[in-house]
Amino acid sequence: MMVRLTSAALLSMVLVLTCWSTSASASLPLEEQLQQLKDNYNANDIEMKRLLAEKNRRLGVLELKLESLLLAQQRNNPIRFDVSEIDRSTPVGTSDAILRQTTSKIPRSCADIKTNGHTSSGIYSIIGAKSMESVFCDFCKTTSDPSFQTLIGYEDVKSKPVYFHVQRLFSVFNQSKTPISFDTERINVGGAMNTSSGIFTAPVTGKYFFSYTGTVLFPKAMYRINFNVGLMKNGNDPYRNVIAAAHADSISTTDVQFETFAMVATQHLVKGDRIWVEVYPLLEPGVIMFFSWATQFNGFLLEEDISQSIKSL
């Protein structure tokens, strides 16, 4: 059975002990009586502080247990505990430290942030379904309150930067169903673009933007000549793997003719997906791609599915 000590009860005990000590020492000389009263007062003061500290410690541990129980019930994962399980040797004021140590993890909600030990309402960053989210957590309300967590917006967070700009200068190309390679690397942050193979490999899952511009040279002809180039993904089937395409043609001409083309694409890629540019179908005789300063391939990561990058955490 637990004995609850109130402040009034503690004060009564001090008075009783003081009165008893006074009566018992009435026959002593005055100086000794004064010293004994002083000693008794100091001893009683220390004992009262110890009892109050013990009471505060046990109340703090009980508060920690009750908060854990509330969070577990809200997550449909009830837990049970017994007051007798409270560690009487735990120092005073360690409940917050225990809470942080036992629930430390990357937060995915305001409830997680509260569990991690935060108590001040404010704007925090959490991991959403795909992106980092900025939310306002109102810790003055219960976790079941709809306004406990309010979405502010989405944060553009990337685990690594990815962007490139490559060119192929002053040369020709007359192959089809073959990735176009490049000889000049203007920038390639993240190293995802392989200039010698012409293939870009997505380092993380997310949304990417690509653009390609070029020039084609048509020979003299008395008929129409067509030229097609495509941005390919994981294969060179022109009906299944093309995510963007460009077209150029030449109609009956008595001299060679240059035409330019361009294409852009925004694509969601999974880590490991490959992207490249190639000519399709087979080139007609005499048609070539002419590479110059106007021919360039660009790409960069628009938005990363950050939750996929750290889903194991």
mmCIF file of C-alpha atoms in Angstrom:
data_model
loop_
_atom_site.group_PDB
_atom_site.id
_atom_site.type_symbol
_atom_site.label_atom_id
_atom_site.label_comp_id
_atom_site.label_asym_id
_atom_site.label_seq_id
_atom_site.Cartn_x
_atom_site.Cartn_y
_atom_site.Cartn_z
ATOM 1 C CA MET A 1 0.000 0.000 0.000
ATOM 2 C CA MET A 2 1.447 3.404 -1.027
ATOM 3 C CA VAL A 3 1.426 6.222 1.579
ATOM 4 C CA ARG A 4 0.801 9.608 -0.034
ATOM 5 C CA LEU A 5 2.474 12.507 1.780
ATOM 6 C CA THR A 6 1.019 15.956 1.360
ATOM 7 C CA SER A 7 2.812 19.185 2.194
ATOM 8 C CA ALA A 8 0.557 19.626 5.265
ATOM 9 C CA ALA A 9 1.417 16.147 6.529
ATOM 10 C CA LEU A 10 5.142 16.781 6.113
ATOM 11 C CA LEU A 11 4.869 20.067 8.017
ATOM 12 C CA SER A 12 2.960 18.347 10.870
ATOM 13 C CA MET A 13 5.690 15.717 11.153
ATOM 14 C CA VAL A 14 8.329 18.432 11.396
ATOM 15 C CA LEU A 15 6.390 20.251 14.150
ATOM 16 C CA VAL A 16 5.845 17.026 16.156
ATOM 17 C CA LEU A 17 9.516 16.101 15.925
ATOM 18 C CA THR A 18 10.520 19.636 16.920
ATOM 19 C CA CYS A 19 8.150 19.732 19.936
ATOM 20 C CA TRP A 20 9.319 16.301 21.130
ATOM 21 C CA SER A 21 12.915 17.275 20.839
ATOM 22 C CA THR A 22 12.248 20.501 22.741
ATOM 23 C CA SER A 23 10.488 18.780 25.657
ATOM 24 C CA ALA A 24 13.125 16.074 25.880
ATOM 25 C CA SER A 25 15.941 18.602 26.132
ATOM 26 C CA ALA A 26 14.248 21.030 28.586
ATOM 27 C CA SER A 27 16.616 19.987 31.397
ATOM 28 C CA LEU A 28 19.756 20.826 29.367
ATOM 29 C CA PRO A 29 21.639 24.132 29.640
ATOM 30 C CA LEU A 30 20.320 26.957 27.455
ATOM 31 C CA GLU A 31 23.230 26.920 24.963
ATOM 32 C CA GLU A 32 22.960 23.161 24.477
ATOM 33 C CA GLN A 33 19.196 23.452 24.025
ATOM 34 C CA LEU A 34 19.667 26.091 21.317
ATOM 35 C CA GLN A 35 22.280 23.965 19.513
ATOM 36 C CA GLN A 36 20.046 20.890 19.672
ATOM 37 C CA LEU A 37 17.100 22.860 18.270
ATOM 38 C CA LYS A 38 19.307 24.067 15.413
ATOM 39 C CA ASP A 39 20.524 20.530 14.688
ATOM 40 C CA ASN A 40 16.972 19.175 14.761
ATOM 41 C CA TYR A 41 15.789 21.914 12.387
ATOM 42 C CA ASN A 42 18.554 21.191 9.869
ATOM 43 C CA ALA A 43 17.913 17.436 9.981
ATOM 44 C CA ASN A 44 14.155 17.892 9.541
ATOM 45 C CA ASP A 45 14.703 20.323 6.656
ATOM 46 C CA ILE A 46 16.948 17.836 4.829
ATOM 47 C CA GLU A 47 14.466 15.003 5.370
ATOM 48 C CA MET A 48 11.535 17.067 4.077
ATOM 49 C CA LYS A 49 13.478 18.043 0.948
ATOM 50 C CA ARG A 50 14.364 14.406 0.348
ATOM 51 C CA LEU A 51 10.736 13.315 0.678
ATOM 52 C CA LEU A 52 9.552 16.061 -1.679
ATOM 53 C CA ALA A 53 12.231 15.172 -4.235
ATOM 54 C CA GLU A 54 11.213 11.513 -4.120
ATOM 55 C CA LYS A 55 7.567 12.470 -4.611
ATOM 56 C CA ASN A 56 8.411 14.666 -7.624
ATOM 57 C CA ARG A 57 10.535 11.919 -9.145
ATOM 58 C CA ARG A 58 7.771 9.349 -8.911
ATOM 59 C CA LEU A 59 5.215 11.781 -10.293
ATOM 60 C CA GLY A 60 7.525 12.484 -13.273
ATOM 61 C CA VAL A 61 7.899 8.780 -14.057
ATOM 62 C CA LEU A 62 4.150 8.269 -13.759
ATOM 63 C CA GLU A 63 3.574 11.141 -16.200
ATOM 64 C CA LEU A 64 5.969 9.498 -18.671
ATOM 65 C CA LYS A 65 4.131 6.172 -18.395
ATOM 66 C CA LEU A 66 0.724 7.792 -18.850
ATOM 67 C CA GLU A 67 1.861 9.710 -21.958
ATOM 68 C CA SER A 68 3.290 6.515 -23.478
ATOM 69 C CA LEU A 69 0.006 4.742 -22.786
ATOM 70 C CA LEU A 70 -1.971 7.534 -24.468
ATOM 71 C CA LEU A 71 0.222 7.436 -27.598
ATOM 72 C CA ALA A 72 -0.019 3.655 -27.789
ATOM 73 C CA GLN A 73 -3.804 3.720 -27.521
ATOM 74 C CA GLN A 74 -4.029 6.346 -30.266
ATOM 75 C CA ARG A 75 -2.032 4.042 -32.541
ATOM 76 C CA ASN A 76 -4.220 1.044 -31.729
ATOM 77 C CA ASN A 77 -1.308 -0.549 -29.923
ATOM 78 C CA PRO A 78 -2.240 -0.489 -26.227
ATOM 79 C CA ILE A 79 0.407 -1.282 -23.648
ATOM 80 C CA ARG A 80 0.129 -2.150 -19.981
ATOM 81 C CA PHE A 81 2.252 -1.157 -17.059
ATOM 82 C CA ASP A 82 2.244 -1.474 -13.302
ATOM 83 C CA VAL A 83 3.070 1.396 -10.964
ATOM 84 C CA SER A 84 5.203 -1.079 -9.025
ATOM 85 C CA GLU A 85 7.517 -1.283 -12.049
ATOM 86 C CA ILE A 86 8.727 2.304 -11.458
ATOM 87 C CA ASP A 87 12.454 2.266 -10.886
ATOM 88 C CA ARG A 88 12.951 3.900 -7.496
ATOM 89 C CA SER A 89 16.654 4.351 -8.245
ATOM 90 C CA THR A 90 16.034 6.629 -11.263
ATOM 91 C CA PRO A 91 17.438 10.119 -10.570
ATOM 92 C CA VAL A 92 15.057 13.059 -10.364
ATOM 93 C CA GLY A 93 14.447 14.950 -13.643
ATOM 94 C CA THR A 94 15.379 12.155 -16.091
ATOM 95 C CA SER A 95 11.913 11.469 -17.528
ATOM 96 C CA ASP A 96 12.475 13.658 -20.634
ATOM 97 C CA ALA A 97 15.835 12.017 -21.322
ATOM 98 C CA ILE A 98 14.293 8.545 -21.026
ATOM 99 C CA LEU A 99 11.492 9.539 -23.388
ATOM 100 C CA ARG A 100 13.932 10.785 -26.062
ATOM 101 C CA GLN A 101 16.192 7.742 -25.788
ATOM 102 C CA THR A 102 13.395 5.188 -26.141
ATOM 103 C CA THR A 103 11.587 6.831 -29.096
ATOM 104 C CA SER A 104 14.390 8.370 -31.177
ATOM 105 C CA LYS A 105 13.583 8.103 -34.906
ATOM 106 C CA ILE A 106 13.112 10.220 -38.021
ATOM 107 C CA PRO A 107 9.704 11.913 -37.564
ATOM 108 C CA ARG A 108 6.897 11.242 -40.032
ATOM 109 C CA SER A 109 4.239 13.212 -38.132
ATOM 110 C CA CYS A 110 3.777 15.729 -35.341
ATOM 111 C CA ALA A 111 2.965 12.792 -33.054
ATOM 112 C CA ASP A 112 6.447 11.405 -33.760
ATOM 113 C CA ILE A 113 7.979 14.800 -33.005
ATOM 114 C CA LYS A 114 6.130 14.899 -29.680
ATOM 115 C CA THR A 115 7.225 11.363 -28.919
ATOM 116 C CA ASN A 116 10.821 12.396 -29.625
ATOM 117 C CA GLY A 117 10.584 14.845 -26.743
ATOM 118 C CA HIS A 118 9.554 18.182 -28.275
ATOM 119 C CA THR A 119 6.924 20.150 -26.364
ATOM 120 C CA SER A 120 7.000 23.615 -27.978
ATOM 121 C CA SER A 121 4.439 24.276 -30.721
ATOM 122 C CA GLY A 122 5.961 25.441 -34.002
ATOM 123 C CA ILE A 123 6.904 24.620 -37.596
ATOM 124 C CA TYR A 124 8.761 21.339 -38.109
ATOM 125 C CA SER A 125 9.978 19.200 -41.038
ATOM 126 C CA ILE A 126 8.690 15.639 -41.423
ATOM 127 C CA ILE A 127 8.913 12.897 -44.058
ATOM 128 C CA GLY A 128 5.668 12.677 -46.017
ATOM 129 C CA ALA A 129 4.464 10.015 -48.435
ATOM 130 C CA LYS A 130 7.046 11.062 -51.054
ATOM 131 C CA SER A 131 8.511 14.441 -50.164
ATOM 132 C CA MET A 132 9.670 16.385 -47.157
ATOM 133 C CA GLU A 133 6.783 18.345 -45.656
ATOM 134 C CA SER A 134 6.730 21.487 -43.543
ATOM 135 C CA VAL A 135 4.015 21.263 -40.869
ATOM 136 C CA PHE A 136 2.793 23.269 -37.901
ATOM 137 C CA CYS A 137 2.521 21.177 -34.738
ATOM 138 C CA ASP A 138 0.158 22.532 -32.056
ATOM 139 C CA PHE A 139 1.237 20.692 -28.922
ATOM 140 C CA CYS A 140 -1.425 22.525 -26.889
ATOM 141 C CA LYS A 141 -3.947 20.146 -28.477
ATOM 142 C CA THR A 142 -4.323 16.384 -28.352
ATOM 143 C CA THR A 143 -2.956 14.220 -31.158
ATOM 144 C CA SER A 144 -6.518 13.228 -32.084
ATOM 145 C CA ASP A 145 -7.463 16.854 -32.807
ATOM 146 C CA PRO A 146 -7.571 17.537 -36.599
ATOM 147 C CA SER A 147 -5.675 20.809 -36.066
ATOM 148 C CA PHE A 148 -2.905 19.099 -34.072
ATOM 149 C CA GLN A 149 -0.924 18.896 -37.358
ATOM 150 C CA THR A 150 -1.339 21.446 -40.176
ATOM 151 C CA LEU A 151 0.416 21.128 -43.536
ATOM 152 C CA ILE A 152 2.338 24.292 -44.494
ATOM 153 C CA GLY A 153 3.882 23.070 -47.771
ATOM 154 C CA TYR A 154 6.463 20.828 -49.402
ATOM 155 C CA GLU A 155 10.237 21.185 -49.164
ATOM 156 C CA ASP A 156 12.625 20.672 -52.076
ATOM 157 C CA VAL A 157 15.072 18.282 -50.443
ATOM 158 C CA LYS A 158 17.476 16.119 -52.439
ATOM 159 C CA SER A 159 19.793 13.481 -51.034
ATOM 160 C CA LYS A 160 22.268 14.343 -53.803
ATOM 161 C CA PRO A 161 22.448 16.966 -56.616
ATOM 162 C CA VAL A 162 21.979 15.639 -60.174
ATOM 163 C CA TYR A 163 22.347 17.740 -63.347
ATOM 164 C CA PHE A 164 24.403 17.578 -66.555
ATOM 165 C CA HIS A 165 25.131 19.366 -69.831
ATOM 166 C CA VAL A 166 27.061 17.504 -72.553
ATOM 167 C CA GLN A 167 27.809 18.121 -76.248
ATOM 168 C CA ARG A 168 29.232 16.412 -79.296
ATOM 169 C CA LEU A 169 31.168 18.949 -81.354
ATOM 170 C CA PHE A 170 32.117 19.086 -85.054
ATOM 171 C CA SER A 171 31.512 15.476 -86.021
ATOM 172 C CA VAL A 172 28.878 13.426 -87.833
ATOM 173 C CA PHE A 173 26.722 10.464 -86.857
ATOM 174 C CA ASN A 174 24.909 8.084 -89.200
ATOM 175 C CA GLN A 175 23.842 5.133 -87.040
ATOM 176 C CA SER A 176 20.378 4.135 -85.909
ATOM 177 C CA LYS A 177 19.211 2.277 -82.788
ATOM 178 C CA THR A 178 22.482 3.233 -81.108
ATOM 179 C CA PRO A 179 22.867 5.661 -78.165
ATOM 180 C CA ILE A 180 24.494 8.886 -79.317
ATOM 181 C CA SER A 181 27.734 9.462 -77.433
ATOM 182 C CA PHE A 182 29.280 12.811 -76.527
ATOM 183 C CA ASP A 183 32.796 14.177 -76.390
ATOM 184 C CA THR A 184 32.402 17.371 -74.373
ATOM 185 C CA GLU A 185 31.222 17.463 -70.781
ATOM 186 C CA ARG A 186 30.273 20.971 -69.689
ATOM 187 C CA ILE A 187 28.975 19.887 -66.300
ATOM 188 C CA ASN A 188 28.050 16.556 -64.757
ATOM 189 C CA VAL A 189 27.235 16.968 -61.070
ATOM 190 C CA GLY A 190 26.428 13.625 -59.497
ATOM 191 C CA GLY A 191 28.181 11.676 -62.282
ATOM 192 C CA ALA A 192 24.950 10.102 -63.558
ATOM 193 C CA MET A 193 25.692 10.911 -67.234
ATOM 194 C CA ASN A 194 28.228 8.731 -69.042
ATOM 195 C CA THR A 195 29.458 10.788 -71.986
ATOM 196 C CA SER A 196 31.308 7.949 -73.740
ATOM 197 C CA SER A 197 28.258 5.657 -73.780
ATOM 198 C CA GLY A 198 25.710 8.488 -74.022
ATOM 199 C CA ILE A 199 23.579 6.887 -71.296
ATOM 200 C CA PHE A 200 22.168 8.631 -68.229
ATOM 201 C CA THR A 201 21.407 6.364 -65.238
ATOM 202 C CA ALA A 202 19.018 7.691 -62.579
ATOM 203 C CA PRO A 203 20.830 7.655 -59.210
ATOM 204 C CA VAL A 204 17.639 8.181 -57.180
ATOM 205 C CA THR A 205 13.903 7.793 -57.712
ATOM 206 C CA GLY A 206 12.126 11.010 -58.666
ATOM 207 C CA LYS A 207 11.052 13.370 -61.453
ATOM 208 C CA TYR A 208 13.627 14.441 -64.060
ATOM 209 C CA PHE A 209 13.735 16.977 -66.888
ATOM 210 C CA PHE A 210 15.618 16.399 -70.180
ATOM 211 C CA SER A 211 16.184 18.468 -73.313
ATOM 212 C CA TYR A 212 18.010 17.744 -76.562
ATOM 213 C CA THR A 213 18.734 19.941 -79.605
ATOM 214 C CA GLY A 214 20.568 19.027 -82.803
ATOM 215 C CA THR A 215 21.107 19.542 -86.519
ATOM 216 C CA VAL A 216 20.559 17.115 -89.406
ATOM 217 C CA LEU A 217 22.047 17.313 -92.906
ATOM 218 C CA PHE A 218 19.909 16.172 -95.869
ATOM 219 C CA PRO A 219 21.469 15.378 -99.264
ATOM 220 C CA LYS A 220 20.230 16.492 -102.668
ATOM 221 C CA ALA A 221 17.065 14.599 -103.511
ATOM 222 C CA MET A 222 14.001 14.776 -105.715
ATOM 223 C CA TYR A 223 11.769 13.308 -103.037
ATOM 224 C CA ARG A 224 10.869 13.878 -99.400
ATOM 225 C CA ILE A 225 13.319 12.540 -96.781
ATOM 226 C CA ASN A 226 12.291 12.036 -93.137
ATOM 227 C CA PHE A 227 14.429 11.993 -90.013
ATOM 228 C CA ASN A 228 13.387 10.970 -86.480
ATOM 229 C CA VAL A 229 15.253 11.026 -83.207
ATOM 230 C CA GLY A 230 13.963 9.852 -79.845
ATOM 231 C CA LEU A 231 14.669 10.041 -76.137
ATOM 232 C CA MET A 232 14.694 6.385 -75.086
ATOM 233 C CA LYS A 233 14.073 4.764 -71.712
ATOM 234 C CA ASN A 234 15.436 1.292 -70.910
ATOM 235 C CA GLY A 235 15.244 0.060 -74.515
ATOM 236 C CA ASN A 236 15.225 1.036 -78.193
ATOM 237 C CA ASP A 237 11.761 -0.072 -79.294
ATOM 238 C CA PRO A 238 10.364 3.063 -81.047
ATOM 239 C CA TYR A 239 6.826 2.145 -79.994
ATOM 240 C CA ARG A 240 7.433 1.183 -76.382
ATOM 241 C CA ASN A 241 10.548 2.958 -75.122
ATOM 242 C CA VAL A 242 10.301 6.465 -76.627
ATOM 243 C CA ILE A 243 9.399 9.113 -74.041
ATOM 244 C CA ALA A 244 10.013 12.107 -76.358
ATOM 245 C CA ALA A 245 10.704 12.494 -80.088
ATOM 246 C CA ALA A 246 11.703 15.087 -82.668
ATOM 247 C CA HIS A 247 11.188 15.131 -86.435
ATOM 248 C CA ALA A 248 12.838 16.873 -89.376
ATOM 249 C CA ASP A 249 12.390 16.421 -93.138
ATOM 250 C CA SER A 250 13.556 17.703 -96.496
ATOM 251 C CA ILE A 251 11.444 18.109 -99.613
ATOM 252 C CA SER A 252 12.803 17.998 -103.161
ATOM 253 C CA THR A 253 15.946 20.119 -103.302
ATOM 254 C CA THR A 254 18.834 20.619 -105.693
ATOM 255 C CA ASP A 255 21.311 21.271 -102.885
ATOM 256 C CA VAL A 256 22.120 19.894 -99.417
ATOM 257 C CA GLN A 257 19.880 21.213 -96.678
ATOM 258 C CA PHE A 258 20.301 21.681 -92.908
ATOM 259 C CA GLU A 259 17.399 21.337 -90.490
ATOM 260 C CA THR A 260 17.319 21.722 -86.705
ATOM 261 C CA PHE A 261 15.218 19.848 -84.188
ATOM 262 C CA ALA A 262 14.582 19.870 -80.434
ATOM 263 C CA MET A 263 12.754 17.826 -77.836
ATOM 264 C CA VAL A 264 12.056 18.072 -74.109
ATOM 265 C CA ALA A 265 10.591 15.652 -71.589
ATOM 266 C CA THR A 266 9.690 15.415 -67.919
ATOM 267 C CA GLN A 267 9.743 11.843 -66.674
ATOM 268 C CA HIS A 268 9.363 9.963 -63.404
ATOM 269 C CA LEU A 269 12.289 7.555 -63.108
ATOM 270 C CA VAL A 270 13.030 4.779 -60.666
ATOM 271 C CA LYS A 271 16.575 4.452 -59.387
ATOM 272 C CA GLY A 272 18.564 2.587 -62.063
ATOM 273 C CA ASP A 273 16.410 3.611 -65.062
ATOM 274 C CA ARG A 274 18.485 4.522 -68.157
ATOM 275 C CA ILE A 275 17.909 7.390 -70.589
ATOM 276 C CA TRP A 276 19.636 8.114 -73.928
ATOM 277 C CA VAL A 277 19.107 9.673 -77.374
ATOM 278 C CA GLU A 278 19.103 7.644 -80.611
ATOM 279 C CA VAL A 279 18.041 7.885 -84.246
ATOM 280 C CA TYR A 280 15.160 5.712 -85.503
ATOM 281 C CA PRO A 281 14.261 4.047 -87.766
ATOM 282 C CA LEU A 282 17.156 3.358 -90.166
ATOM 283 C CA LEU A 283 18.731 6.451 -91.671
ATOM 284 C CA GLU A 284 18.131 6.971 -95.362
ATOM 285 C CA PRO A 285 21.253 7.097 -97.579
ATOM 286 C CA GLY A 286 23.123 10.365 -97.318
ATOM 287 C CA VAL A 287 21.312 11.622 -94.210
ATOM 288 C CA ILE A 288 23.560 12.392 -91.269
ATOM 289 C CA MET A 289 23.395 14.207 -87.951
ATOM 290 C CA PHE A 290 25.807 17.100 -87.956
ATOM 291 C CA PHE A 291 27.112 18.023 -84.540
ATOM 292 C CA SER A 292 27.996 21.585 -83.695
ATOM 293 C CA TRP A 293 27.567 24.111 -80.884
ATOM 294 C CA ALA A 294 23.805 23.835 -81.401
ATOM 295 C CA THR A 295 23.808 20.147 -80.426
ATOM 296 C CA GLN A 296 23.507 19.558 -76.694
ATOM 297 C CA PHE A 297 21.924 17.220 -74.182
ATOM 298 C CA ASN A 298 20.764 18.511 -70.767
ATOM 299 C CA GLY A 299 19.080 16.937 -67.782
ATOM 300 C CA PHE A 300 18.531 17.454 -64.070
ATOM 301 C CA LEU A 301 16.621 16.111 -61.089
ATOM 302 C CA LEU A 302 13.455 18.125 -60.495
ATOM 303 C CA GLU A 303 12.075 16.423 -57.395
ATOM 304 C CA GLU A 304 13.276 13.405 -55.482
ATOM 305 C CA ASP A 305 10.984 10.855 -53.838
ATOM 306 C CA ILE A 306 12.864 11.411 -50.605
ATOM 307 C CA SER A 307 10.827 8.819 -48.703
ATOM 308 C CA GLN A 308 12.169 6.137 -51.062
ATOM 309 C CA SER A 309 15.732 7.227 -50.442
ATOM 310 C CA ILE A 310 15.442 6.855 -46.649
ATOM 311 C CA LYS A 311 12.622 4.305 -46.361
ATOM 312 C CA SER A 312 14.853 1.980 -44.375
ATOM 313 C CA LEU A 313 15.242 4.552 -41.584
#
